[in-house]
PDB file of N, CA, C and O in Angstrom, chain B, residues numbered from 101:
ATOM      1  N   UNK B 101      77.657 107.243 120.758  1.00  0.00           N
ATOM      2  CA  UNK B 101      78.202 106.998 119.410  1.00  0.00           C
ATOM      3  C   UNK B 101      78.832 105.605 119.366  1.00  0.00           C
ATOM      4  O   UNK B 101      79.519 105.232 120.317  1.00  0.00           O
ATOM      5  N   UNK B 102      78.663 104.950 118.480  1.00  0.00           N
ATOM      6  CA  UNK B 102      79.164 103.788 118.511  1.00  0.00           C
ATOM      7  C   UNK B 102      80.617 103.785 118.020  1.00  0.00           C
ATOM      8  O   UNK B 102      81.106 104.914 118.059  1.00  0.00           O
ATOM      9  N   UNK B 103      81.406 102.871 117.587  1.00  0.00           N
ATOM     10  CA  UNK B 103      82.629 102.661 117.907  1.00  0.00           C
ATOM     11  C   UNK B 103      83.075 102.799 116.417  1.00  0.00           C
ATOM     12  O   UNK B 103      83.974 103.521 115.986  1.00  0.00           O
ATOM     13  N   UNK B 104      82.352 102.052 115.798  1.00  0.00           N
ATOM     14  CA  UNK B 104      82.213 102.068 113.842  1.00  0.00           C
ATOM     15  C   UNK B 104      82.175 103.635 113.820  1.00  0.00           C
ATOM     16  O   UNK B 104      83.303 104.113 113.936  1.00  0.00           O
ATOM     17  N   UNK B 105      81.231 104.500 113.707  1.00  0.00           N
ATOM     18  CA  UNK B 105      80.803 105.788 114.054  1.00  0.00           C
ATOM     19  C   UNK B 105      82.007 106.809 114.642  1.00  0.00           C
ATOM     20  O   UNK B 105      82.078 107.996 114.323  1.00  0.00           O
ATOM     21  N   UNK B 106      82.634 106.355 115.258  1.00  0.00           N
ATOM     22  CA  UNK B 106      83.685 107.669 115.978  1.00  0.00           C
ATOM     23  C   UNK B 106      84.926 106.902 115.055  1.00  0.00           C
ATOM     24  O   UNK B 106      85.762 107.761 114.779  1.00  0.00           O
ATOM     25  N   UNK B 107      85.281 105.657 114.533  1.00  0.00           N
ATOM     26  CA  UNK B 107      86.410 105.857 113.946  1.00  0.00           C
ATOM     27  C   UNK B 107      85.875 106.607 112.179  1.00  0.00           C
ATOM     28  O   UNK B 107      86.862 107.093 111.626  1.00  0.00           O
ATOM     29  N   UNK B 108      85.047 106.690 111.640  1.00  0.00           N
ATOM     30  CA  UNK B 108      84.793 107.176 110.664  1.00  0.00           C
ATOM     31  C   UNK B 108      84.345 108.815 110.911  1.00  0.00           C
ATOM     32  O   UNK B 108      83.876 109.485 109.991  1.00  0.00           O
ATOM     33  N   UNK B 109      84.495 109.187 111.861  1.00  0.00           N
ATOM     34  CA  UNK B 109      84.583 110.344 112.528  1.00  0.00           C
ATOM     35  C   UNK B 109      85.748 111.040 112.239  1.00  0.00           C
ATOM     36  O   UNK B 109      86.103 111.972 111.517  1.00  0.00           O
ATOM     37  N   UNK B 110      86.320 110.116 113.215  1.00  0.00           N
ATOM     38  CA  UNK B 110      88.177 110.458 113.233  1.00  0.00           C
ATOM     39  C   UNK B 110      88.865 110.597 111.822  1.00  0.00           C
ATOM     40  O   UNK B 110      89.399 111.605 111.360  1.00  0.00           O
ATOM     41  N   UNK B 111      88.719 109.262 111.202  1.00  0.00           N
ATOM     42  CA  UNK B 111      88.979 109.572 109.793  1.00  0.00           C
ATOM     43  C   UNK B 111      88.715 110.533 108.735  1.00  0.00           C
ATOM     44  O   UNK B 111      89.490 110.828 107.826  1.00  0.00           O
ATOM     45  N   UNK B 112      87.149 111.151 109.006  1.00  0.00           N
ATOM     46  CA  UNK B 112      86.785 112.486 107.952  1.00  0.00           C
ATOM     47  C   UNK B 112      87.376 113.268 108.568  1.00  0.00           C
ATOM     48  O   UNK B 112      87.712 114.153 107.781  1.00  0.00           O
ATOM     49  N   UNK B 113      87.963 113.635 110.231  1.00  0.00           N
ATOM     50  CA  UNK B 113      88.133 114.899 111.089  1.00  0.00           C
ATOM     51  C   UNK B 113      89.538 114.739 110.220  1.00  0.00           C
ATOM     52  O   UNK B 113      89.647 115.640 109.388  1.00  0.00           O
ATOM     53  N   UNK B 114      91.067 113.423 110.231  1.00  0.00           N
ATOM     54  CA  UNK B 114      92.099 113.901 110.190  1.00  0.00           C
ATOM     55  C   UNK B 114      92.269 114.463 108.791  1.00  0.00           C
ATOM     56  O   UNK B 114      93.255 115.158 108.544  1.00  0.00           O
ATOM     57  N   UNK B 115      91.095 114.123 107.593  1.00  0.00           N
ATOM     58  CA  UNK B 115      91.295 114.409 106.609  1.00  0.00           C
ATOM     59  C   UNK B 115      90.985 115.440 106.118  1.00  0.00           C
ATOM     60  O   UNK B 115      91.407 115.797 105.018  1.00  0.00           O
ATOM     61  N   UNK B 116      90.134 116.167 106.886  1.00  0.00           N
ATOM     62  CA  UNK B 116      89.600 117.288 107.022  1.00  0.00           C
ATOM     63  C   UNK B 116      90.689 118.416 107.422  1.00  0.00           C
ATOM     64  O   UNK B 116      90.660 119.509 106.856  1.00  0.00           O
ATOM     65  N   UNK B 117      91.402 118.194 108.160  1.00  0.00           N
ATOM     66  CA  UNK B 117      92.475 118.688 108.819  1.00  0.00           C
ATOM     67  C   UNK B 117      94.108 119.022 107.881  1.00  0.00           C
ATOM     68  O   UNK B 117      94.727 120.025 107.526  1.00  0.00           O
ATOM     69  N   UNK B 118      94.235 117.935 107.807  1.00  0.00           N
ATOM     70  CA  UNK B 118      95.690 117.577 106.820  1.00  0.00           C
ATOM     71  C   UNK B 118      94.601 118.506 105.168  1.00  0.00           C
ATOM     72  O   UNK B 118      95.344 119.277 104.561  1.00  0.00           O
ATOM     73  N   UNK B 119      93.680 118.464 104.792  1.00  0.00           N
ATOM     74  CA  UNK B 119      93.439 119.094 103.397  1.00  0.00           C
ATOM     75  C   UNK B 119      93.766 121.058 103.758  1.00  0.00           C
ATOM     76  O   UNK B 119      94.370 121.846 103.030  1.00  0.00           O
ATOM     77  N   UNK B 120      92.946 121.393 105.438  1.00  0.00           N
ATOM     78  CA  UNK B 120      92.956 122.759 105.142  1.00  0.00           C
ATOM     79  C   UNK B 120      94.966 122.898 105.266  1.00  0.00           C
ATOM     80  O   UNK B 120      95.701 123.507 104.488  1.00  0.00           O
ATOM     81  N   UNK B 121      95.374 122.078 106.543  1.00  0.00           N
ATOM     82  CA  UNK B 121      97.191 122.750 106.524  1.00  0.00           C
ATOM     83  C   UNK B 121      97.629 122.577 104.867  1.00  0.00           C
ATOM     84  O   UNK B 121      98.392 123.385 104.339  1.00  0.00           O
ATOM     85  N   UNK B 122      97.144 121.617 104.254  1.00  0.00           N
ATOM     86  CA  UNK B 122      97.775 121.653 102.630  1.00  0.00           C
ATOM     87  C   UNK B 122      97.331 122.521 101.698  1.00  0.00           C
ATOM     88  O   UNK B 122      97.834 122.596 100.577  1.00  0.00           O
ATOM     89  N   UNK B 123      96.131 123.401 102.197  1.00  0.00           N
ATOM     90  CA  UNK B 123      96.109 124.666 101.458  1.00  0.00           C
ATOM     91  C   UNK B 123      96.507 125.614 102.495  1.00  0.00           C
ATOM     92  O   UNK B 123      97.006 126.544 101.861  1.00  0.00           O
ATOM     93  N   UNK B 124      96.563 125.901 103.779  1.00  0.00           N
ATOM     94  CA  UNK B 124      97.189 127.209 103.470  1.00  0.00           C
ATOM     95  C   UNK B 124      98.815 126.598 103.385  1.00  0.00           C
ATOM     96  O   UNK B 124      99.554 127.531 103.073  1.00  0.00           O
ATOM     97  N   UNK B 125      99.268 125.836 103.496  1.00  0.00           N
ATOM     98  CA  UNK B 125     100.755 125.485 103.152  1.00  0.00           C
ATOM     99  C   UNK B 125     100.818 126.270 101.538  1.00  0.00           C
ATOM    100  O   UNK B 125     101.439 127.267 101.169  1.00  0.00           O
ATOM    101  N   UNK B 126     100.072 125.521 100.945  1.00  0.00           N
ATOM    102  CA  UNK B 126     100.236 125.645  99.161  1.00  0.00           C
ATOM    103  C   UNK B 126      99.692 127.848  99.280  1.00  0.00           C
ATOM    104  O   UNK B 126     100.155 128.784  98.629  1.00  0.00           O
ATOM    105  N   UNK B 127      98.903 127.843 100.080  1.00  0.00           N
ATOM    106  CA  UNK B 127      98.435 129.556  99.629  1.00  0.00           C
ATOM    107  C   UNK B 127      99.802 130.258  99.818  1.00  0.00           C
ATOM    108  O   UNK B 127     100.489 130.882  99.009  1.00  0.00           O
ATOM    109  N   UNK B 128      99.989 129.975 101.114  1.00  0.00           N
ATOM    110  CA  UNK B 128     101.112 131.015 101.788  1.00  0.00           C
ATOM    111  C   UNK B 128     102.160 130.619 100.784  1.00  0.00           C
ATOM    112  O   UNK B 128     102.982 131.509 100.567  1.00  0.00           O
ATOM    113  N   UNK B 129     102.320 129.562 100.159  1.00  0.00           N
ATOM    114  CA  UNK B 129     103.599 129.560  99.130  1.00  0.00           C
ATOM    115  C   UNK B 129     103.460 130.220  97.711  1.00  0.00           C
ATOM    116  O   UNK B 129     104.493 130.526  97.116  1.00  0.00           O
ATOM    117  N   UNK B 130     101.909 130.519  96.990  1.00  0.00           N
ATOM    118  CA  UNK B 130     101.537 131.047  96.222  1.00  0.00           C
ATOM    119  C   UNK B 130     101.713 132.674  96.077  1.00  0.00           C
ATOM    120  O   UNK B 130     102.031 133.496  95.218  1.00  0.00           O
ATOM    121  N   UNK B 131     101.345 132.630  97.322  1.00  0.00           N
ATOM    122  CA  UNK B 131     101.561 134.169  98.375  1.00  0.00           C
ATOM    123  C   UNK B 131     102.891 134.520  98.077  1.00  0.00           C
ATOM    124  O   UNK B 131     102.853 135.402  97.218  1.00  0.00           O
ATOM    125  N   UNK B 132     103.771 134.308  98.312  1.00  0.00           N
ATOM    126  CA  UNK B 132     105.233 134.444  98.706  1.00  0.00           C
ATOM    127  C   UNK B 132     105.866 134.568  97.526  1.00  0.00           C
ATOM    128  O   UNK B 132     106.878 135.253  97.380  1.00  0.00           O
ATOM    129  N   UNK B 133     105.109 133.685  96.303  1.00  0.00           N
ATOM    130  CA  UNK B 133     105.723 133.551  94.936  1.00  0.00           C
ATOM    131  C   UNK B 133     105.542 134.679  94.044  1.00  0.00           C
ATOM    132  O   UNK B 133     106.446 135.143  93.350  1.00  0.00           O
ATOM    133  N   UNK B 134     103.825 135.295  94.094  1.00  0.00           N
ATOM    134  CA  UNK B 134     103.977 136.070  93.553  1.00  0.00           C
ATOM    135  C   UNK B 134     104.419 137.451  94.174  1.00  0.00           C
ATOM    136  O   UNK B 134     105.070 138.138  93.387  1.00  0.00           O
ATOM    137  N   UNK B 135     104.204 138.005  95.423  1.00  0.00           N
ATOM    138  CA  UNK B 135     105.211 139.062  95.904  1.00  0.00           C
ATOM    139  C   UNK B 135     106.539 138.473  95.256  1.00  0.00           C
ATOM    140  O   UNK B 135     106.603 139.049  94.170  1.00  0.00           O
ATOM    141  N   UNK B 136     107.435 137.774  95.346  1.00  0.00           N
ATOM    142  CA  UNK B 136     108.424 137.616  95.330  1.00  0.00           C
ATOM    143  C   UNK B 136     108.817 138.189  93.790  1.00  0.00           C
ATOM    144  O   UNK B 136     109.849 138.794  93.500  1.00  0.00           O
ATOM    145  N   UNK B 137     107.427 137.740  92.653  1.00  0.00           N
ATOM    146  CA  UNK B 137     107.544 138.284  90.812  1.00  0.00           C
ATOM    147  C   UNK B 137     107.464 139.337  91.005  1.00  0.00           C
ATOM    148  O   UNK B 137     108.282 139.967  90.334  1.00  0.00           O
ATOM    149  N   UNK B 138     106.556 140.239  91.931  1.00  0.00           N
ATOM    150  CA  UNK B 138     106.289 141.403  91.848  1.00  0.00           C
ATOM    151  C   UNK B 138     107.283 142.586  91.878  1.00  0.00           C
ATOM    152  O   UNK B 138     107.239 143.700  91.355  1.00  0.00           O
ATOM    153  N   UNK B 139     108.195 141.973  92.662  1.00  0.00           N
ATOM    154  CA  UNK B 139     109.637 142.957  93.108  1.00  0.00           C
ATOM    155  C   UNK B 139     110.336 143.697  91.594  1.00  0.00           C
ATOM    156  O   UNK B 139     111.333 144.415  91.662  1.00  0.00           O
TER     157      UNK B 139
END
C-alpha cells in the first residue's frame, strides 16, 4: 500500500469510528430519554 493510500485509509477508518461512538453516544441517550418519559 502506498503511503498516500494508508493515510486516506486512516482518515476514512478514524471517521468511520468517531461517527458509530456518536451514534451509539446519541442512541443510548435517546434510550435513556424516553424510558426516563415513560415513568
Amino acid at each position: 500500500m502506498s503511503i498516500q493510500a494508508k493515510q486516506k485509509y486512516s482518515i476514512i477508518h478514524s471517521t468511520l469510528s468517531l461517527n458509530i461512538n456518536a451514534s451509539v453516544v446519541l442512541g443510548c441517550h435517546i434510550y435513556i430519554q424516553n424510558s426516563w418519559f415513560s415513568f
